[in-house]
Amino acid sequence: MALVALLLFSLFYFSSGIGTPSSIVGVNYGRQGNNIQSPYQTIRLLKNMNVTFVKLYDADSETLTLLSKTNIQVSVMVPNHEISNIALNQSLANLWVHENVLAYYPDTRIRFILVGNEVLSYNRSSDIRVWHNLVPAMQKIKKSLAAQNIRNIKIGTPLAMDMMESTFPPSAGKFRANIIGDVMAPLLHFLNSTKSYFFLDVYPYYAWSRNPTRVSLDYALFEGGNGTTYTDHTSGLNYTNLLDQMLDSVVFAMSNLGYDDIKLAISETGWPHSGDLEEPGANMYNAATYNRNLVKKLTAHRTGTPARPRAVIPTFIFSLYDENRKSGPGTERHWGLCHPTNGRAIYDLDITGSRSDYGRALIKPTNSGAYRGKAWCVVARGVNEVEVGSALESACSQVEGMCEALRPGRECYEPVSVTSHANYAFSSYWARLWNVTGGSCYFNGLAVETTTDPSHGSCKVPSVTL
C-alpha cells in the first residue's frame, strides 16, 4: 500500500509539470522600475539562483524567448484590460493563445496562464463588468488550448485576501457576499472541473502590520512556539503561523460552497525589507526570516496546512527585484530579493531549501514597531537632477506661497542647489499633505523619508510627526 501511495505521489508531480517537492518555490518577476536589469541578465540571475518557477505579469516576448530550452517553468498573465474582450470573443482568445503561448511553447515551459491580477479587488463600479467576464475568459482560453491538444497548462487567476468577508477563525472563512453567486461559484466550478489551482496573493505582513499589538510578530514570521500558537476551537485545529491560518480560511470558504478538493497555490507572498518610517516591521531581518522559514516549510515535506496537512502548495515569492516605479507607501518598492541594478542579493536566501546555514548573521532590530517622532521628505540618492528640478517646480506650484522661503534673499535660498531647495519643497508639501490626507513621501520615486533634519542656519524645514 505504501508503494502504491509513493507511486501516485510521483505521478502527480511529473504528470502535472510541477516537478519535485523541492522545486515548488518560485519568484515573481515584476518590472515596474527604471533601473531593472535586462531580461537576458535576469534569466542568467534566475539560473544562478537555481529558480525553477518564475511568474511574469505579462507575456513578454523577449523574456519568453530567452526562457526557451531552460528548465525554468513559467507562468504568464492575461492583462486585466484584455479580459472582457477575450470573454466575448473566442477568436480573440485564440489569437492571444497563438501570440503569447504557441509562439514559444513547448520550448519555453509554460505551465500556468493566469487570467488577470487581483481582479476582484477592483471595487470601482466600472470594473464590476470584468468580474463577470473573468470565468468566461478563462473558459475561452481553455478552449483555445484544448483545440491545440495542450492539456498540461493550468489556468487560474490570482486573488487577494480582500475577496474574503471573514477569515477569523479560519473555520469561519467566508467569501464576500457580493462575489459568491455570480463570480466565486462559477470560478470554483471551473477550477474543480479543470483540476487547476486556486491562486492566492497572501501577505502575513499586512495582516500583522495593521495591528501589530494583537498579532505576534513571531507568529507572522513562522517563529511559532512560546505562546505564539492559536487553536481554532470550532475545528480543533492548531496553528503555529499566520500564513497557514490565512490559507485555511480560504480552504474552509471553498468547503462551505461544496468544494473540498481544489488545490491551493500562492501566487504572491513575501515580506518587505524596507519601507516608510511609519510602517512597522519592514526591515531586512524580518524579510530574511520570513522567506527563509517559508522556503524551509515548503521544501521540508511540510507544505500543507492544518486543514490539509499533506497538500503541496506551489508558491511564488514576491519579488525578484525592488521596483522603484510602484506607487504607494515605501514598502511597495522594497520587496525584492535582489538589487535591480546589479542582481546582487539583498540578503542571503537559498530558494531551493537545500541549505539553511546562512553565513552573515543579520542584526535583529531592537524594535519592530513603527517609528514615532519627526520625519522629513528629502531627495533620494542617485536620482536624476533634472527630474528633481521638475518635481521641485511642481510641488511649489501646488500650494500658493509654500516656497516663499526659497526666494532670493530669504532664509532658505542658500545654498543655491536643486537638492537643497527640493528638500525644503518636498518636506513642506508632504507636511501639508500629511495633515490633510496622510499621504506618502514619494514624488515618483525621487524622494525618501528621513529622521535627519535637513534644516540649516535660519532655514527651518517643515517636518511630519509620525
Coordinates of C-alpha atoms in Angstrom, one line a residue:
M1 CA 0.0 0.0 0.0
A2 CA 2.9 2.4 0.9
L3 CA 4.5 1.6 -2.5
V4 CA 1.3 2.5 -4.3
A5 CA 1.0 5.8 -2.4
L6 CA 4.5 6.7 -3.3
L7 CA 3.9 5.9 -7.0
L8 CA 0.8 8.0 -7.1
F9 CA 2.7 10.8 -5.3
S10 CA 5.4 10.7 -8.0
L11 CA 2.9 10.5 -10.8
F12 CA 1.2 13.7 -9.6
Y13 CA 4.4 15.7 -9.7
F14 CA 5.6 14.6 -13.1
S15 CA 2.3 14.4 -14.9
S16 CA 1.3 17.9 -13.7
G17 CA 4.6 19.5 -14.6
I18 CA 5.0 20.7 -11.0
G19 CA 8.4 18.9 -10.6
T20 CA 9.8 17.6 -7.4
P21 CA 8.8 18.7 -3.9
S22 CA 12.0 20.8 -3.6
S23 CA 11.1 22.8 -6.7
I24 CA 7.8 24.2 -5.8
V25 CA 9.2 27.6 -4.7
G26 CA 9.5 30.2 -7.4
V27 CA 9.7 34.0 -7.7
N28 CA 7.7 36.8 -9.2
Y29 CA 9.5 38.8 -11.9
G30 CA 7.9 42.3 -11.9
R31 CA 9.4 45.1 -14.0
Q32 CA 7.9 48.3 -12.6
G33 CA 11.2 50.0 -12.3
N34 CA 13.5 52.2 -14.4
N35 CA 16.7 50.5 -13.2
I36 CA 16.0 46.8 -13.6
Q37 CA 18.4 44.6 -15.3
S38 CA 17.6 43.4 -18.9
P39 CA 15.7 40.1 -19.4
Y40 CA 18.9 38.5 -20.6
Q41 CA 20.7 39.4 -17.3
T42 CA 17.6 38.4 -15.4
I43 CA 17.3 34.9 -16.9
R44 CA 21.0 34.4 -16.0
L45 CA 20.3 35.5 -12.5
L46 CA 17.4 33.1 -12.2
K47 CA 19.6 30.3 -13.3
N48 CA 22.3 31.2 -10.8
M49 CA 19.7 31.3 -8.0
N50 CA 18.5 27.8 -9.1
V51 CA 15.0 29.1 -9.6
T52 CA 12.7 26.5 -11.3
F53 CA 9.5 28.6 -11.4
V54 CA 9.0 32.2 -12.5
K55 CA 5.8 34.2 -12.7
L56 CA 5.5 37.0 -15.2
Y57 CA 2.9 39.8 -15.1
D58 CA 2.6 39.7 -18.8
A59 CA 3.8 37.5 -21.7
D60 CA 6.8 39.5 -22.7
S61 CA 8.2 38.2 -26.0
E62 CA 11.9 38.7 -25.2
T63 CA 11.6 37.1 -21.8
L64 CA 9.7 34.1 -23.1
T65 CA 12.2 33.6 -25.9
L66 CA 15.2 33.7 -23.5
L67 CA 13.5 31.2 -21.2
S68 CA 13.4 28.8 -24.2
K69 CA 15.1 25.5 -23.5
T70 CA 15.8 26.3 -19.9
N71 CA 14.5 24.2 -17.0
I72 CA 12.6 27.1 -15.7
Q73 CA 8.8 26.7 -15.7
V74 CA 6.8 29.8 -16.5
S75 CA 3.5 31.5 -15.5
V76 CA 2.3 34.1 -18.0
M77 CA -0.6 36.6 -17.4
V78 CA -3.5 38.0 -19.4
P79 CA -3.7 41.7 -18.5
N80 CA -6.9 42.9 -16.7
H81 CA -7.8 45.2 -19.6
E82 CA -8.0 42.3 -22.1
I83 CA -10.3 40.1 -20.0
S84 CA -13.7 41.4 -21.2
N85 CA -12.8 41.3 -24.9
I86 CA -11.5 37.7 -24.6
A87 CA -14.5 36.7 -22.7
L88 CA -16.8 37.9 -25.5
N89 CA -14.8 36.6 -28.5
Q90 CA -13.3 33.2 -29.0
S91 CA -11.3 34.4 -31.9
L92 CA -9.5 36.9 -29.6
A93 CA -8.9 34.2 -27.1
N94 CA -7.4 32.1 -29.9
L95 CA -5.2 35.0 -31.0
W96 CA -4.0 35.6 -27.5
V97 CA -3.0 32.0 -27.1
H98 CA -1.3 31.9 -30.5
E99 CA 0.7 35.0 -29.9
N100 CA 1.6 34.5 -26.2
V101 CA 1.7 30.7 -25.8
L102 CA 2.0 28.8 -29.1
A103 CA 4.8 31.1 -30.3
Y104 CA 7.1 29.8 -27.5
Y105 CA 5.6 26.5 -26.3
P106 CA 6.9 23.8 -25.7
D107 CA 10.5 25.1 -25.9
T108 CA 9.5 27.6 -23.2
R109 CA 8.0 25.5 -20.4
I110 CA 4.8 27.5 -19.9
R111 CA 2.8 25.8 -17.1
F112 CA 0.3 28.4 -15.9
I113 CA -1.8 31.0 -17.6
L114 CA -3.2 33.5 -15.1
V115 CA -6.1 35.5 -16.3
G116 CA -6.0 38.9 -14.7
N117 CA -4.4 40.0 -11.5
E118 CA -6.4 40.6 -8.3
V119 CA -9.5 41.3 -10.4
L120 CA -11.9 41.1 -7.5
S121 CA -10.0 43.7 -5.6
Y122 CA -11.2 46.3 -8.1
N123 CA -14.2 48.0 -6.3
R124 CA -14.9 50.7 -8.8
S125 CA -18.3 50.2 -10.4
S126 CA -16.8 50.3 -13.9
D127 CA -14.7 47.2 -13.1
I128 CA -17.6 45.0 -12.0
R129 CA -18.1 44.1 -15.6
V130 CA -14.6 42.5 -15.5
W131 CA -15.7 40.4 -12.5
H132 CA -18.4 38.8 -14.5
N133 CA -16.2 38.3 -17.6
L134 CA -13.4 36.6 -15.6
V135 CA -14.6 33.0 -15.8
P136 CA -15.9 33.2 -19.4
A137 CA -12.4 34.5 -20.4
M138 CA -10.8 31.6 -18.6
Q139 CA -13.1 29.2 -20.3
K140 CA -12.3 30.6 -23.8
I141 CA -8.5 30.4 -23.1
K142 CA -9.0 26.8 -22.0
K143 CA -10.9 26.0 -25.2
S144 CA -8.1 27.5 -27.3
L145 CA -5.6 25.3 -25.6
A146 CA -7.8 22.2 -26.0
A147 CA -8.1 22.9 -29.7
Q148 CA -4.3 22.6 -29.8
N149 CA -4.4 19.4 -27.7
I150 CA -2.5 21.2 -24.9
R151 CA -3.6 19.8 -21.5
N152 CA -0.7 20.4 -19.2
I153 CA -1.1 24.1 -18.9
K154 CA -3.3 25.1 -16.0
I155 CA -5.4 28.2 -16.0
G156 CA -6.1 30.3 -12.9
T157 CA -6.5 33.8 -11.6
P158 CA -4.6 35.4 -8.6
L159 CA -6.9 36.8 -6.0
A160 CA -6.0 38.9 -3.0
M161 CA -7.3 38.2 0.5
D162 CA -9.7 41.1 0.3
M163 CA -12.0 38.7 -1.5
M164 CA -12.8 37.4 2.0
E165 CA -15.6 38.6 4.1
S166 CA -14.3 36.7 7.1
T167 CA -11.0 35.0 7.8
F168 CA -11.0 34.5 11.6
P169 CA -11.3 32.0 13.0
P170 CA -10.2 30.0 9.9
S171 CA -13.2 27.7 10.2
A172 CA -15.5 30.8 9.7
G173 CA -13.8 31.7 6.4
K174 CA -16.3 33.2 4.0
F175 CA -16.0 34.9 0.6
R176 CA -17.5 38.4 0.2
A177 CA -21.3 38.3 -0.3
N178 CA -21.1 40.4 -3.5
I179 CA -19.0 37.8 -5.3
I180 CA -20.2 34.5 -4.1
G181 CA -23.0 33.8 -6.5
D182 CA -22.0 35.5 -9.8
V183 CA -18.3 35.1 -9.6
M184 CA -16.9 32.7 -7.0
A185 CA -19.3 29.8 -7.6
P186 CA -18.5 29.6 -11.4
L187 CA -14.8 30.2 -10.7
L188 CA -14.7 27.3 -8.2
H189 CA -16.6 25.1 -10.7
F190 CA -14.1 25.9 -13.4
L191 CA -11.1 25.2 -11.2
N192 CA -12.5 22.0 -9.9
S193 CA -13.5 20.7 -13.4
T194 CA -10.1 21.5 -14.9
K195 CA -8.1 20.3 -11.8
S196 CA -6.4 23.7 -11.6
Y197 CA -5.2 25.8 -8.7
F198 CA -6.8 28.5 -6.6
F199 CA -4.1 31.2 -6.7
L200 CA -3.8 33.4 -3.7
D201 CA -1.8 36.6 -3.1
V202 CA -1.4 36.2 0.7
Y203 CA 0.7 38.5 2.9
P204 CA 1.0 37.9 6.6
Y205 CA 3.0 41.2 6.7
Y206 CA -0.1 43.2 6.0
A207 CA -2.3 41.2 8.4
W208 CA 0.3 41.7 11.2
S209 CA 1.3 45.3 10.4
R210 CA -2.3 46.6 10.5
N211 CA -2.5 45.5 14.2
P212 CA 1.0 44.6 15.5
T213 CA -0.1 44.7 19.1
R214 CA -2.7 41.9 18.7
V215 CA -0.8 39.6 16.4
S216 CA 2.6 38.2 17.5
L217 CA 5.5 39.1 15.1
D218 CA 7.0 35.6 15.7
Y219 CA 3.6 34.1 14.7
A220 CA 3.8 36.0 11.4
L221 CA 7.4 35.0 10.8
F222 CA 7.0 31.3 11.3
E223 CA 8.8 31.5 14.6
G224 CA 5.9 29.8 16.4
G225 CA 6.1 28.4 19.9
N226 CA 6.5 30.2 23.3
G227 CA 2.8 31.1 23.4
T228 CA 2.6 32.2 19.7
T229 CA 0.2 29.4 18.6
Y230 CA -3.5 29.6 18.0
T231 CA -6.3 27.0 18.3
D232 CA -9.4 27.2 16.3
H233 CA -11.9 25.9 18.8
T234 CA -14.6 25.2 16.2
S235 CA -12.4 23.0 14.0
G236 CA -10.0 21.9 16.8
L237 CA -7.0 22.7 14.5
N238 CA -3.8 24.2 15.9
Y239 CA -1.9 26.9 14.1
T240 CA 1.8 27.8 14.6
N241 CA 1.9 30.6 11.9
L242 CA -0.2 33.3 10.4
L243 CA 0.2 32.1 6.8
D244 CA -1.4 28.7 7.5
Q245 CA -4.2 30.5 9.3
M246 CA -4.9 32.7 6.3
L247 CA -4.7 29.9 3.8
D248 CA -7.1 27.7 5.8
S249 CA -9.7 30.4 5.9
V250 CA -9.9 30.1 2.1
V251 CA -10.0 26.3 2.4
F252 CA -13.0 26.5 4.7
A253 CA -14.7 29.1 2.5
M254 CA -14.4 26.8 -0.5
S255 CA -15.6 23.9 1.5
N256 CA -18.7 25.8 2.6
L257 CA -19.6 26.2 -1.1
G258 CA -19.1 22.4 -1.7
Y259 CA -15.6 22.4 -3.0
D260 CA -13.2 20.4 -0.8
D261 CA -10.5 19.3 -3.2
I262 CA -9.4 22.4 -5.2
K263 CA -5.6 22.8 -4.7
L264 CA -4.1 26.0 -3.4
A265 CA -1.2 27.9 -5.0
I266 CA 0.4 31.0 -3.6
S267 CA 0.9 33.5 -6.4
E268 CA 2.4 36.1 -4.2
T269 CA 3.9 36.2 -0.7
G270 CA 6.9 37.7 1.0
W271 CA 8.0 40.4 3.4
P272 CA 9.3 44.0 2.7
H273 CA 12.9 44.6 3.7
S274 CA 12.4 48.4 4.0
G275 CA 9.6 51.0 4.0
D276 CA 8.5 54.3 5.3
L277 CA 9.2 55.2 8.9
E278 CA 5.6 54.7 9.9
E279 CA 5.4 51.2 8.5
P280 CA 6.3 48.7 11.3
G281 CA 8.4 45.6 10.8
A282 CA 9.7 46.4 7.3
N283 CA 13.3 45.5 7.7
M284 CA 15.9 43.2 6.3
Y285 CA 16.0 40.9 9.3
N286 CA 12.2 40.2 9.2
A287 CA 12.2 39.8 5.4
A288 CA 15.0 37.3 5.6
T289 CA 13.4 35.4 8.5
Y290 CA 10.0 35.2 6.8
N291 CA 11.3 34.0 3.4
R292 CA 13.9 31.6 4.9
N293 CA 11.3 30.0 7.1
L294 CA 8.8 29.9 4.2
V295 CA 11.2 28.0 2.0
K296 CA 12.1 25.7 4.8
K297 CA 8.4 24.9 5.4
L298 CA 7.7 24.4 1.7
T299 CA 10.7 22.2 0.9
A300 CA 10.8 20.0 4.0
H301 CA 7.8 18.0 3.0
R302 CA 5.7 20.1 5.4
T303 CA 4.0 22.0 2.7
G304 CA 0.4 21.6 3.9
T305 CA -1.8 23.5 6.4
P306 CA -3.6 22.1 9.5
A307 CA -6.7 21.7 7.4
R308 CA -4.7 20.0 4.6
P309 CA -1.6 18.6 6.2
R310 CA -0.3 16.7 3.1
A311 CA -1.1 19.3 0.5
V312 CA 1.6 20.5 -1.9
I313 CA 1.3 24.3 -2.4
P314 CA 3.3 25.8 -5.3
T315 CA 4.5 29.2 -4.2
F316 CA 5.9 32.3 -5.8
I317 CA 7.9 34.7 -3.6
F318 CA 7.3 38.4 -4.2
S319 CA 9.6 39.7 -5.6
L320 CA 12.8 39.1 -7.6
Y321 CA 13.7 42.9 -7.7
D322 CA 12.8 46.1 -5.9
E323 CA 10.6 48.1 -8.2
N324 CA 11.1 51.8 -7.8
R325 CA 8.2 52.9 -10.1
K326 CA 5.5 51.4 -7.9
S327 CA 3.4 54.0 -6.1
G328 CA 2.0 54.0 -2.6
P329 CA 3.8 53.6 0.7
G330 CA 7.5 52.8 0.8
T331 CA 7.1 49.1 1.3
E332 CA 5.6 48.9 -2.2
R333 CA 9.1 49.4 -3.6
H334 CA 11.1 47.2 -1.2
W335 CA 10.0 43.5 -1.6
G336 CA 13.0 42.4 -3.7
L337 CA 15.3 39.5 -3.1
C338 CA 17.9 41.2 -5.4
H339 CA 19.1 44.7 -6.2
P340 CA 17.6 45.7 -9.6
T341 CA 20.8 47.3 -10.9
N342 CA 23.3 44.5 -10.4
G343 CA 21.3 41.4 -9.3
R344 CA 23.2 41.1 -6.0
A345 CA 21.2 39.5 -3.2
I346 CA 19.8 42.0 -0.7
Y347 CA 20.0 39.2 1.9
D348 CA 21.1 35.6 1.6
L349 CA 18.3 33.2 0.6
D350 CA 18.6 29.7 -0.8
I351 CA 15.3 29.3 -2.7
T352 CA 15.8 25.5 -3.2
G353 CA 15.8 24.8 0.5
S354 CA 18.9 22.6 0.3
R355 CA 20.8 24.7 2.8
S356 CA 19.7 26.5 6.0
D357 CA 23.2 27.6 7.3
Y358 CA 23.4 31.2 6.2
G359 CA 26.8 32.9 6.6
R360 CA 26.4 36.5 7.5
A361 CA 24.1 36.9 10.5
L362 CA 21.6 39.7 10.2
I363 CA 21.2 42.1 13.2
K364 CA 17.8 41.8 14.8
P365 CA 16.1 45.2 15.3
T366 CA 15.5 46.1 18.9
N367 CA 12.1 47.5 18.0
S368 CA 9.9 46.3 15.1
G369 CA 7.3 48.9 15.7
A370 CA 6.7 51.9 13.6
Y371 CA 8.9 54.9 14.2
R372 CA 7.5 57.6 16.4
G373 CA 8.9 61.1 16.1
K374 CA 9.7 63.7 13.5
A375 CA 10.4 62.9 9.8
W376 CA 11.3 64.8 6.7
C377 CA 10.9 64.1 3.0
V378 CA 14.2 64.6 1.1
V379 CA 15.7 63.9 -2.3
A380 CA 16.7 60.2 -2.7
R381 CA 20.3 59.3 -3.5
G382 CA 21.3 58.8 -7.2
V383 CA 18.2 60.2 -8.8
N384 CA 18.1 62.4 -11.9
E385 CA 18.7 66.1 -11.0
V386 CA 16.6 67.3 -14.0
E387 CA 13.6 65.2 -12.8
V388 CA 14.2 66.5 -9.3
G389 CA 14.1 70.1 -10.6
S390 CA 10.8 69.4 -12.4
A391 CA 9.3 67.9 -9.2
L392 CA 10.5 70.9 -7.2
E393 CA 8.7 73.3 -9.5
S394 CA 5.6 71.1 -9.5
A395 CA 5.5 70.9 -5.7
C396 CA 5.9 74.7 -5.3
S397 CA 3.1 75.4 -7.8
Q398 CA 0.6 73.2 -5.9
V399 CA 0.3 75.4 -2.8
E400 CA 0.4 79.2 -3.1
G401 CA 3.1 80.7 -1.0
M402 CA 4.6 77.4 0.2
C403 CA 8.0 78.0 -1.3
E404 CA 8.4 81.7 -0.4
A405 CA 11.4 80.8 1.8
L406 CA 13.3 79.7 -1.3
R407 CA 13.2 83.1 -3.0
P408 CA 16.5 85.1 -3.3
G409 CA 17.4 86.8 0.0
R410 CA 15.0 84.6 2.0
E411 CA 16.1 82.2 4.8
C412 CA 16.2 79.0 2.7
Y413 CA 17.6 80.5 -0.6
E414 CA 21.2 79.4 0.2
P415 CA 22.8 77.0 -0.6
V416 CA 21.5 77.5 -4.1
S417 CA 21.1 73.9 -5.2
V418 CA 18.4 71.8 -6.7
T419 CA 18.7 69.2 -3.9
S420 CA 18.6 71.7 -1.0
H421 CA 15.6 73.6 -2.5
A422 CA 13.9 70.3 -3.2
N423 CA 14.4 69.0 0.3
Y424 CA 12.5 72.1 1.6
A425 CA 9.8 71.9 -1.1
F426 CA 9.3 68.1 -0.7
S427 CA 9.1 68.3 3.1
S428 CA 6.8 71.3 3.0
Y429 CA 4.4 69.7 0.6
W430 CA 4.5 66.4 2.5
A431 CA 3.8 68.1 5.8
R432 CA 0.7 69.8 4.3
L433 CA -0.5 66.7 2.6
W434 CA 0.1 64.6 5.7
N435 CA -2.1 66.8 7.8
V436 CA -4.9 66.6 5.2
T437 CA -4.8 63.1 3.8
G438 CA -1.8 61.3 5.4
G439 CA -0.2 60.9 2.0
S440 CA 3.2 59.4 1.5
C441 CA 6.7 60.9 0.6
Y442 CA 7.3 59.6 -2.9
F443 CA 7.4 62.1 -5.7
N444 CA 7.6 59.5 -8.4
G445 CA 10.5 57.8 -6.7
L446 CA 12.6 60.9 -6.3
A447 CA 12.1 61.3 -2.5
V448 CA 12.5 59.2 0.7
E449 CA 11.7 59.7 4.3
T450 CA 14.4 60.5 6.8
T451 CA 14.8 61.2 10.5
T452 CA 17.8 63.5 9.8
D453 CA 16.7 67.1 9.9
P454 CA 17.8 68.9 6.7
S455 CA 17.3 72.3 8.3
H456 CA 20.4 74.6 8.2
G457 CA 21.1 78.0 9.7
S458 CA 17.9 80.1 9.8
C459 CA 16.2 77.7 7.3
K460 CA 13.8 75.5 9.2
V461 CA 12.4 72.7 7.0
P462 CA 8.9 71.6 7.9
S463 CA 8.5 68.1 9.3
V464 CA 5.9 65.5 9.9
T465 CA 5.3 64.0 13.3
L466 CA 4.7 60.3 12.9

